[in-house]
Coordinates of C-alpha atoms (C1' of nucleotides) in Angstrom, one line a residue:
Chain A
M16 CA 56.1 43.0 3.1
S17 CA 57.8 45.2 0.5
F18 CA 54.8 47.6 0.5
R19 CA 55.2 48.0 4.3
I20 CA 58.9 48.7 4.0
E21 CA 58.1 51.3 1.4
K22 CA 55.6 52.9 3.7
L23 CA 58.2 52.9 6.5
R24 CA 60.7 54.6 4.2
A25 CA 58.2 57.3 3.3
L26 CA 57.5 57.9 7.0
K27 CA 61.2 58.3 7.8
E28 CA 61.7 60.6 4.9
S29 CA 58.8 62.8 6.0
N30 CA 60.3 63.0 9.5
R31 CA 57.7 60.7 11.0
D32 CA 59.8 57.7 11.9
P33 CA 57.7 55.7 14.3
Y34 CA 60.7 54.1 15.8
L35 CA 61.8 57.4 17.3
I36 CA 58.8 57.4 19.6
T37 CA 59.7 56.4 23.2
T38 CA 56.5 56.4 25.2
A39 CA 52.7 56.5 24.7
K40 CA 49.7 57.2 26.8
Q41 CA 47.0 54.7 28.0
T42 CA 44.3 56.3 30.1
H43 CA 42.2 53.2 29.8
H44 CA 42.4 49.6 28.6
A45 CA 39.9 48.0 26.2
A46 CA 38.3 45.7 28.7
D47 CA 37.9 48.5 31.3
I48 CA 36.1 50.6 28.7
A49 CA 33.7 47.8 27.9
A50 CA 33.1 47.0 31.6
G51 CA 32.7 50.6 32.7
F52 CA 30.8 51.9 29.7
E53 CA 27.9 53.4 31.7
E54 CA 30.3 55.8 33.5
L55 CA 32.7 56.3 30.6
E56 CA 30.2 57.1 27.8
G57 CA 31.1 60.5 26.3
E58 CA 34.4 60.7 28.2
T59 CA 37.7 61.0 26.3
A60 CA 40.0 58.1 26.5
T61 CA 43.4 57.3 25.2
V62 CA 44.2 53.7 24.3
A63 CA 47.3 52.1 22.8
G64 CA 47.8 48.8 21.1
R65 CA 47.9 46.8 17.9
L66 CA 45.6 47.2 15.0
L67 CA 44.1 43.8 14.3
A68 CA 41.4 44.3 11.7
R69 CA 40.0 47.1 9.5
R70 CA 36.6 47.5 7.9
G71 CA 36.8 50.5 5.6
M72 CA 33.8 52.2 4.0
G73 CA 35.3 55.0 2.1
K74 CA 35.1 58.1 4.3
V75 CA 34.5 56.1 7.5
S76 CA 36.3 53.0 8.8
F77 CA 36.2 50.6 11.8
S78 CA 39.3 49.1 13.2
D79 CA 39.9 46.7 16.1
L80 CA 42.7 47.6 18.5
L81 CA 44.2 45.0 20.8
D82 CA 45.8 45.8 24.1
R83 CA 46.7 43.5 27.0
S84 CA 43.1 43.4 28.2
G85 CA 41.4 42.6 25.0
S86 CA 40.2 44.6 22.0
I87 CA 38.1 47.6 21.3
Q88 CA 36.7 49.1 18.2
I89 CA 38.0 52.4 16.8
F90 CA 35.7 54.5 14.7
S91 CA 37.5 56.8 12.3
R92 CA 35.7 59.3 10.2
L93 CA 37.0 61.8 7.6
N94 CA 35.0 64.6 9.2
N95 CA 36.6 64.0 12.6
L96 CA 40.2 63.6 11.4
G97 CA 40.6 65.8 8.3
E98 CA 41.9 64.8 4.9
E99 CA 45.6 64.3 5.8
S100 CA 45.1 62.4 9.1
Y101 CA 42.3 60.2 7.7
A102 CA 44.4 59.3 4.6
A103 CA 47.3 58.4 6.9
W104 CA 45.0 56.3 9.1
Q105 CA 43.8 54.4 6.0
N106 CA 47.4 53.8 5.0
L107 CA 48.1 51.9 8.2
D108 CA 48.7 48.2 8.1
I109 CA 47.2 45.4 10.2
G110 CA 49.7 44.8 13.0
D111 CA 50.8 48.4 13.4
L112 CA 50.9 49.8 16.9
V113 CA 49.0 53.0 17.5
E114 CA 47.8 55.4 20.2
V115 CA 44.2 56.7 19.7
T116 CA 42.4 59.4 21.6
G117 CA 38.6 60.1 21.4
E118 CA 35.3 59.8 23.1
V119 CA 33.8 56.5 24.3
F120 CA 30.5 55.8 22.6
R121 CA 28.3 53.1 21.3
T122 CA 27.8 52.6 17.5
K123 CA 24.4 52.0 15.9
T124 CA 24.9 48.3 16.2
G125 CA 25.7 48.6 19.9
E126 CA 29.5 48.1 19.7
V127 CA 31.4 50.0 22.4
S128 CA 33.9 52.1 20.5
I129 CA 36.3 55.1 20.5
R130 CA 35.7 57.9 18.2
N131 CA 39.1 58.6 16.7
R132 CA 39.9 62.3 17.2
E133 CA 43.7 62.1 17.3
W134 CA 46.1 59.3 16.8
R135 CA 49.8 58.4 16.5
L136 CA 51.7 55.6 14.8
L137 CA 53.8 54.1 17.6
S138 CA 55.5 51.3 15.8
K139 CA 55.4 49.7 12.4
S140 CA 54.6 46.1 11.7
L141 CA 56.6 45.0 8.6
R142 CA 55.3 41.4 8.4
P143 CA 51.7 40.4 7.8
L144 CA 50.0 38.6 10.7
P145 CA 48.4 35.2 10.4
E146 CA 44.8 35.1 9.4
K147 CA 42.2 36.6 11.7
Y148 CA 39.4 34.1 11.4
H149 CA 41.2 30.7 11.7
G150 CA 44.0 32.1 13.8
L151 CA 47.4 30.4 13.8
R152 CA 46.9 26.6 13.9
D153 CA 50.2 25.1 12.9
T154 CA 51.7 23.9 16.2
D155 CA 55.3 24.2 15.0
T156 CA 54.9 27.9 14.2
R157 CA 52.7 28.5 17.3
Y158 CA 55.5 27.2 19.6
R159 CA 58.4 28.7 17.7
K160 CA 56.9 32.1 17.2
R161 CA 54.8 32.3 20.3
Y162 CA 54.4 36.1 19.8
L163 CA 52.2 35.5 16.8
D164 CA 50.2 32.9 18.6
L165 CA 49.6 35.4 21.5
I166 CA 48.6 38.2 19.1
V167 CA 46.2 36.1 17.1
N168 CA 44.8 33.5 19.5
P169 CA 43.0 35.0 22.4
E170 CA 42.5 31.7 24.3
V171 CA 46.3 31.3 24.3
R172 CA 46.6 34.7 26.1
E173 CA 44.0 33.6 28.6
T174 CA 45.8 30.3 29.3
F175 CA 49.0 32.1 30.2
V176 CA 47.3 34.7 32.3
K177 CA 45.6 31.9 34.2
R178 CA 49.0 30.2 34.6
S179 CA 50.3 33.3 36.2
R180 CA 47.3 33.5 38.5
I181 CA 47.7 29.9 39.6
I182 CA 51.3 30.5 40.6
S183 CA 50.4 33.7 42.4
F184 CA 47.7 31.8 44.3
F185 CA 50.3 29.2 45.4
R186 CA 52.6 32.0 46.6
E187 CA 49.9 33.9 48.4
E188 CA 48.5 30.8 50.1
L189 CA 52.0 29.6 51.3
N190 CA 53.0 33.1 52.4
R191 CA 49.8 33.3 54.4
R192 CA 50.7 30.0 56.1
Q193 CA 54.1 31.5 57.1
Y194 CA 56.1 29.7 54.5
L195 CA 59.4 31.3 53.5
E196 CA 60.1 31.5 49.8
V197 CA 63.7 30.5 49.1
E198 CA 66.1 29.8 46.2
T199 CA 68.5 27.0 46.0
P200 CA 71.2 26.1 43.4
L201 CA 70.3 25.1 39.9
L202 CA 73.9 24.1 39.3
N203 CA 74.6 21.1 41.4
T204 CA 77.7 19.0 42.0
I205 CA 75.5 16.1 42.8
A206 CA 72.1 15.8 41.0
G207 CA 70.1 14.4 43.8
G208 CA 66.6 14.3 45.3
A209 CA 64.9 12.4 42.5
A210 CA 65.4 9.5 40.1
A211 CA 66.2 11.0 36.8
R212 CA 69.1 11.5 34.4
P213 CA 70.6 15.0 34.6
F214 CA 71.9 17.5 32.1
V215 CA 75.7 17.9 32.4
T216 CA 77.5 21.2 32.0
H217 CA 81.0 22.4 32.7
H218 CA 82.4 25.1 34.9
N219 CA 85.6 26.4 33.2
A220 CA 87.3 28.2 36.1
L221 CA 86.8 25.3 38.5
D222 CA 87.3 22.8 35.7
I223 CA 84.5 20.5 37.0
D224 CA 81.4 19.1 35.6
L225 CA 78.2 20.5 37.1
Y226 CA 74.7 19.1 36.8
L227 CA 71.5 21.0 36.3
R228 CA 69.3 20.1 39.2
I229 CA 66.7 17.4 38.9
A230 CA 65.0 18.5 42.2
P231 CA 65.7 21.0 44.9
E232 CA 64.8 18.5 47.7
L233 CA 68.1 17.9 49.4
Y234 CA 68.8 21.7 49.6
L235 CA 65.4 22.5 51.0
K236 CA 65.7 19.9 53.7
R237 CA 69.0 21.4 54.7
L238 CA 67.1 24.6 55.3
I239 CA 64.7 22.7 57.5
V240 CA 67.7 21.5 59.5
G241 CA 68.8 25.2 59.6
G242 CA 65.6 26.0 61.4
F243 CA 63.4 27.8 58.9
E244 CA 60.6 25.3 59.6
R245 CA 58.5 26.1 56.5
V246 CA 60.1 26.7 53.1
Y247 CA 59.1 26.5 49.5
E248 CA 60.6 27.1 46.2
I249 CA 59.0 27.5 42.8
G250 CA 61.4 26.9 40.0
R251 CA 62.7 24.9 37.1
N252 CA 63.9 21.3 37.3
F253 CA 65.8 19.7 34.4
R254 CA 65.6 16.1 33.5
N255 CA 67.4 14.6 30.5
E256 CA 64.6 12.3 29.4
G257 CA 62.0 11.8 26.7
M258 CA 59.5 14.5 25.7
S259 CA 55.8 13.9 25.4
N260 CA 52.6 15.8 25.8
R261 CA 53.2 15.6 29.6
H262 CA 57.0 16.0 29.6
N263 CA 59.3 18.9 28.8
P264 CA 63.0 18.7 29.6
E265 CA 62.7 21.8 31.9
F266 CA 59.5 22.0 33.9
T267 CA 58.3 24.0 36.9
M268 CA 57.9 22.5 40.4
L269 CA 56.6 23.8 43.6
E270 CA 58.5 22.1 46.3
L271 CA 57.8 22.7 50.0
Y272 CA 58.8 21.4 53.4
E273 CA 57.1 21.9 56.7
A274 CA 58.7 20.9 60.0
Y275 CA 56.6 19.1 62.7
A276 CA 54.2 17.8 60.0
D277 CA 53.8 14.5 58.1
Y278 CA 52.3 13.3 54.8
H279 CA 48.8 13.7 56.2
T280 CA 49.4 17.4 56.6
M281 CA 50.7 17.4 53.0
M282 CA 47.5 15.8 51.7
D283 CA 45.5 18.6 53.3
L284 CA 47.8 21.2 51.9
T285 CA 47.7 19.6 48.4
E286 CA 43.9 19.9 48.4
A287 CA 44.0 23.4 49.7
L288 CA 46.5 24.5 47.0
V289 CA 45.1 22.7 43.9
A290 CA 41.4 22.9 44.7
G291 CA 42.0 26.5 45.9
A292 CA 43.7 27.4 42.7
C293 CA 40.9 25.8 40.7
M294 CA 38.3 27.9 42.6
E295 CA 40.4 31.0 42.1
I296 CA 40.5 30.8 38.3
N297 CA 37.4 28.7 37.4
G298 CA 35.0 29.7 40.2
T299 CA 34.1 26.1 40.8
Y300 CA 35.6 22.8 41.8
E301 CA 33.7 21.0 39.0
I302 CA 35.7 21.1 35.8
D303 CA 35.8 19.5 32.4
Y304 CA 39.2 18.1 31.4
Q305 CA 39.3 17.0 27.7
G306 CA 35.7 15.8 27.9
T307 CA 36.0 14.1 31.3
A308 CA 34.1 15.6 34.3
L309 CA 36.3 16.0 37.3
S310 CA 35.5 17.2 40.8
L311 CA 38.3 18.8 42.7
A312 CA 36.1 19.4 45.8
P313 CA 38.0 18.3 48.9
P314 CA 38.4 15.9 50.5
W315 CA 39.9 13.7 47.8
R316 CA 39.9 9.9 47.8
R317 CA 42.8 8.3 49.8
M318 CA 43.8 4.8 48.9
T319 CA 46.9 2.7 49.5
M320 CA 48.9 1.3 46.6
I321 CA 48.1 -2.2 47.9
E322 CA 44.4 -1.3 47.8
A323 CA 44.7 0.1 44.3
V324 CA 46.5 -3.0 43.0
R325 CA 43.9 -5.2 44.7
A326 CA 41.0 -3.3 43.2
Y327 CA 42.4 -2.9 39.6
A328 CA 44.8 -5.7 39.2
G329 CA 43.1 -8.3 41.4
L330 CA 46.3 -9.0 43.2
D331 CA 46.4 -8.9 47.0
F332 CA 49.9 -7.9 48.1
D333 CA 48.9 -8.2 51.8
Q334 CA 48.8 -11.9 51.1
I335 CA 51.9 -12.0 49.0
K336 CA 54.9 -12.4 51.3
T337 CA 58.1 -13.1 49.4
D338 CA 59.8 -11.6 46.4
E339 CA 59.4 -14.9 44.6
E340 CA 55.6 -14.9 45.2
A341 CA 55.4 -11.3 44.1
R342 CA 57.2 -12.0 40.8
E343 CA 55.0 -15.0 40.2
A344 CA 51.9 -13.0 40.8
A345 CA 53.0 -10.2 38.5
R346 CA 53.9 -12.6 35.8
G347 CA 50.6 -14.4 36.2
R348 CA 48.8 -11.1 35.8
G349 CA 50.6 -10.5 32.6
L350 CA 53.2 -8.0 33.6
E351 CA 56.0 -7.9 31.0
E352 CA 59.6 -7.8 31.9
V353 CA 59.8 -9.3 35.4
P354 CA 63.5 -9.8 36.0
A355 CA 64.6 -12.4 38.6
S356 CA 65.9 -9.6 40.7
M357 CA 62.6 -7.9 41.1
T358 CA 61.5 -7.4 44.7
W359 CA 58.1 -7.4 46.4
G360 CA 58.0 -3.7 46.4
E361 CA 59.1 -3.3 42.8
A362 CA 56.5 -5.8 41.7
L363 CA 53.8 -3.9 43.7
S364 CA 54.8 -0.6 42.1
K365 CA 55.0 -2.0 38.6
C366 CA 51.6 -3.7 39.0
F367 CA 50.2 -0.3 40.1
E368 CA 51.7 1.5 37.1
A369 CA 50.6 -1.2 34.6
F370 CA 47.1 -1.9 35.8
A371 CA 45.8 0.7 38.3
E372 CA 47.2 4.1 37.5
E373 CA 45.1 4.8 34.4
H374 CA 41.9 4.2 36.5
L375 CA 42.6 7.0 39.0
I376 CA 40.6 9.6 37.1
Q377 CA 39.0 11.6 40.0
P378 CA 41.6 13.1 42.4
T379 CA 43.2 10.4 44.5
F380 CA 46.0 10.3 47.0
L381 CA 47.8 7.1 46.4
I382 CA 49.5 6.3 49.6
D383 CA 52.2 4.0 51.1
Y384 CA 54.9 3.4 48.6
P385 CA 57.4 0.6 48.6
I386 CA 60.7 1.5 50.3
E387 CA 62.9 0.5 47.3
I388 CA 61.6 3.4 45.2
S389 CA 61.4 5.8 48.1
P390 CA 64.9 6.3 49.3
L391 CA 64.2 9.7 51.1
T392 CA 61.0 8.7 52.8
K393 CA 60.3 7.6 56.4
I394 CA 59.2 4.0 56.9
K395 CA 55.6 3.5 57.7
P396 CA 55.3 1.8 61.1
G397 CA 53.8 -1.7 61.2
T398 CA 54.7 -2.6 57.6
G399 CA 57.8 -4.6 58.4
G400 CA 59.9 -1.9 56.8
R401 CA 58.4 -2.6 53.4
L402 CA 56.4 0.6 52.9
T403 CA 57.0 4.2 53.4
E404 CA 54.8 7.3 54.3
R405 CA 54.7 8.6 50.8
F406 CA 51.9 9.6 48.4
E407 CA 51.4 10.7 44.9
V408 CA 48.3 12.6 43.7
F409 CA 46.6 11.2 40.6
I410 CA 44.1 13.1 38.6
Y411 CA 43.0 12.0 35.2
G412 CA 45.4 9.1 35.5
R413 CA 48.3 11.4 35.7
E414 CA 50.7 12.2 38.6
H415 CA 50.4 15.8 39.7
G416 CA 52.3 15.7 43.0
N417 CA 54.5 13.6 45.2
A418 CA 54.9 13.9 49.0
Y419 CA 56.6 12.2 51.9
T420 CA 57.0 12.1 55.6
E421 CA 60.7 12.9 55.2
L422 CA 63.3 10.4 56.4
N423 CA 65.2 12.2 59.1
D424 CA 67.2 9.2 60.5
P425 CA 70.8 9.8 59.2
M426 CA 71.9 6.2 59.7
D427 CA 68.9 4.9 57.7
Q428 CA 69.5 7.6 55.1
A429 CA 73.1 6.5 54.6
R430 CA 71.9 2.9 54.2
R431 CA 69.3 3.9 51.7
F432 CA 71.9 5.8 49.7
A433 CA 74.1 2.7 49.8
D434 CA 71.2 0.6 48.5
Q435 CA 70.6 3.1 45.6
Q436 CA 74.3 3.0 44.9
R437 CA 74.1 -0.8 44.5
R438 CA 71.2 -0.3 42.1
R439 CA 73.2 2.2 40.1
E440 CA 76.1 -0.2 39.8
A441 CA 73.7 -2.8 38.7
G442 CA 72.8 -0.6 35.8
D443 CA 70.0 1.6 37.0
E444 CA 71.0 5.0 35.7
E445 CA 68.3 6.7 37.5
A446 CA 69.0 5.5 41.0
T447 CA 69.3 8.4 43.4
L448 CA 72.9 9.6 44.0
P449 CA 74.3 9.5 47.5
D450 CA 74.9 12.9 49.1
N451 CA 77.2 12.6 52.1
D452 CA 76.9 16.2 53.1
F453 CA 73.1 15.8 53.2
V454 CA 73.6 12.9 55.6
E455 CA 75.8 15.1 57.7
A456 CA 73.0 17.7 57.8
L457 CA 70.6 15.0 59.1
E458 CA 73.2 14.1 61.7
V459 CA 72.9 17.6 63.0
G460 CA 69.2 16.8 63.5
M461 CA 66.2 17.4 61.2
P462 CA 62.8 17.7 62.9
P463 CA 60.0 15.4 61.8
T464 CA 59.0 17.0 58.5
G465 CA 56.5 16.7 55.7
G466 CA 57.5 17.5 52.1
L467 CA 55.5 18.0 49.0
G468 CA 56.2 18.6 45.3
I469 CA 53.6 19.7 42.8
G470 CA 54.1 19.7 39.1
I471 CA 52.9 23.2 38.2
D472 CA 52.8 22.7 34.5
R473 CA 50.4 19.7 34.9
V474 CA 48.2 21.5 37.3
V475 CA 48.0 24.4 34.8
M476 CA 47.1 21.9 32.1
L477 CA 44.4 20.4 34.3
L478 CA 42.9 23.8 35.4
T479 CA 43.0 25.4 31.9
N480 CA 41.9 22.2 30.0
Q481 CA 45.0 22.1 27.8
P482 CA 45.8 18.7 26.2
T483 CA 49.6 19.1 26.1
I484 CA 52.3 20.6 28.3
R485 CA 53.5 22.7 25.3
D486 CA 50.3 24.6 25.5
V487 CA 51.1 25.8 29.1
L488 CA 54.8 26.6 28.4
L489 CA 55.4 29.9 26.6
F490 CA 58.5 28.5 24.9
P491 CA 58.5 24.7 25.0
T492 CA 61.7 23.0 24.1
M493 CA 61.9 22.6 20.3
K494 CA 64.5 21.1 18.0
P495 CA 66.3 23.8 16.1
V496 CA 65.5 24.2 12.4
D497 CA 68.4 24.3 10.0
K498 CA 67.7 27.4 8.0
D499 CA 70.2 26.5 5.3
Chain B
rG7 C1' 64.8 5.6 20.9
rA8 C1' 60.4 2.8 18.1
rU9 C1' 55.8 3.0 15.1
rC10 C1' 52.2 5.7 12.4
rC11 C1' 50.5 10.5 10.3
rG12 C1' 51.6 15.3 8.4
rC13 C1' 54.6 19.4 5.7
rU14 C1' 51.2 23.1 -1.0
rA15 C1' 51.0 31.4 -1.3
rG16 C1' 52.2 35.5 4.8
rC17 C1' 47.8 32.5 7.3
rU18 C1' 43.7 28.5 6.9
rC19 C1' 43.2 24.7 3.5
rA20 C1' 41.7 22.1 -1.6
rG21 C1' 44.4 19.6 -5.4
rC22 C1' 40.5 13.1 -8.4
rC23 C1' 43.9 7.7 -11.9
rG24 C1' 50.8 10.8 -12.5
rG25 C1' 49.2 15.4 -17.4
rU26 C1' 52.4 21.0 -16.0
rA27 C1' 49.2 25.2 -9.3
rG28 C1' 43.8 26.6 -6.8
rA29 C1' 40.2 29.0 -3.1
rG30 C1' 39.2 32.1 1.2
rC31 C1' 41.7 35.6 4.4
rA32 C1' 45.9 38.9 4.0
rC33 C1' 48.3 42.3 0.2
rC34 C1' 47.9 46.1 -4.2
rU35 C1' 44.3 49.4 -7.4
rG36 C1' 39.3 51.4 -7.5
rA37 C1' 34.0 52.2 -5.3
rC38 C1' 31.5 53.0 -0.6
rU39 C1' 30.1 58.3 5.8
rU40 C1' 27.9 52.9 11.1
rU41 C1' 30.9 48.1 10.0
rU42 C1' 32.2 43.8 12.9
rA43 C1' 34.8 37.0 9.1
rA44 C1' 32.0 44.5 6.0
rU45 C1' 30.6 44.4 0.8
rC46 C1' 31.5 44.9 -4.7
rA47 C1' 35.0 45.1 -9.1
rG48 C1' 39.9 44.2 -10.8
rG49 C1' 45.2 42.7 -9.8
rG50 C1' 49.9 40.7 -8.0
rG51 C1' 51.8 36.6 -5.2
rG52 C1' 54.6 29.5 -5.3
rU53 C1' 62.2 26.3 -4.9
rC54 C1' 54.5 22.2 -3.6
rU55 C1' 60.1 21.1 3.5
rG56 C1' 65.2 19.6 1.2
rG57 C1' 68.0 15.9 -1.7
rG58 C1' 67.9 11.7 -4.9
rG59 C1' 65.2 8.1 -8.0
rU60 C1' 61.2 6.0 -11.5
rU61 C1' 58.6 8.2 -15.8
rC62 C1' 57.7 11.2 -22.1
rG63 C1' 55.8 13.9 -17.8
rA64 C1' 56.0 14.1 -10.3
rA65 C1' 52.8 18.3 -5.3
rC66 C1' 51.0 13.2 -6.3
rC67 C1' 54.8 6.9 -6.9
rC68 C1' 59.8 5.0 -4.5
rC69 C1' 64.3 6.0 -1.3
rC70 C1' 67.1 9.2 2.1
rA71 C1' 67.1 13.5 5.3
rG72 C1' 64.8 17.7 8.3
rC73 C1' 60.9 19.5 11.3
rG74 C1' 56.1 18.8 13.6
rG75 C1' 52.0 15.8 15.7
rA76 C1' 50.0 11.2 17.9
rU77 C1' 51.0 6.6 20.4
rC78 C1' 54.7 3.7 23.1
rA79 C1' 59.2 3.4 26.2
rC80 C1' 61.8 6.4 30.3
rC81 C1' 59.8 9.9 33.6
rA82 C1' 56.8 14.4 36.6

RNA sequence: GAUCCGCUAGCUCAGCCGGUAGAGCACCUGACUUUUAAUCAGGGGGUCUGGGGUUCGAACCCCCAGCGGAUCACCA
């Protein structure tokens, strides 16, 4: 590093301070030149980017220049540049940012290259980059210094380009379907719409605590009451819970609501969005995720929670009638921690999580959830009020989305909130908080509505074959390092 | 929050039974006018994550702490 600072000092003293340069020219990008070589051969092109490698041979040298599209070889020759310019070129460091102009040609060995006729140093790199061959492996450094990871590991760049394309695809598809993109508050006075512990912050002027939202649900449904009919929001949710390879404290959700629709509509839409995004970036519905072959070709399997528990836990909740029978069955099957207060629906849900969830490898809509864990969902007719019209999408044993036929009965909603409040008082910190203004909105009248939430980070993991959520977040949450 | 594993040069990694620090890339010097992990010759570079302990002697053994990773729990 000291050599580089010395070089910078020399540049400044000779009036060639690279940091004074404000713009540069890019007539082409590396990938375009490679792709359009037939038409571009012999043409003059100007590229700009970072010097990544140099293979010097005395009076001739080869360098790789990286721009946003990829890298291209620069061929520099003493005869073409002259003594002074060539010597200065040889004096550059790996990592420096340069602009190069010259003809497009192919070298002896067939590498598409630019013959360096004229160049400028655009910015100096004072720190050495990680090794070119092995790249940067250390996960700690990769996440904390993502810029290095992006420079040195091309597959990381690709993943984040794909992430952007997936989100664009969702937007385009929803806009095409006449959905309106909206923004709702991140700072909430009541953290509602999901079962999770919130982050707390404080507003000084109002002198009140505010919560970072755990879900936009209750605001988006107010907009359905307001008459927008189709709304969506892509944004961050914050949940003050554990971290894992599938969990980051802030994560990105696509949440959408469609009036005059139900959860069947939402299943079709889920398939269209996720399978569509897969086709968009992978060109196929057949993917490999961490060694497992998955087919995202619609239609996906649809199975009720009761069916799943019957199939994978061997317990038939259609035949189990009372809470007591359900607890006995769950205990008999080996479920740990079955409190005496556990209800039929809780037992069903716990049995699903414990015995069935991990088996849902191929895309599956798991439908009809117990009412106790679905306080914002409409009851499914003919189930004695025990089940609701809710589904979650499972792929590779992981939840990727959650949808309901939305509860629009204000009286029922008030009762559900009251029930959640009792659970909270009984010690369930994650029970949904009551929101009386939301109930008032329902009293104004909400049309029958279908709603859907898709965990974008997990979809990106799936479609880009990344094993951990940190690999699809540019800056995952990290503990600070004490530098002293 | 629990358990296990890891942390050695800028990067990727060796380091045997506890005996005084290594390689490749990168960097510096030199050679080389078509290389692509260029090649060849020479050179510089370390608070072995931090603190404590055991020992004649610690990168290595023990304890505490930090950060990361995996699994589990909570959850999406």
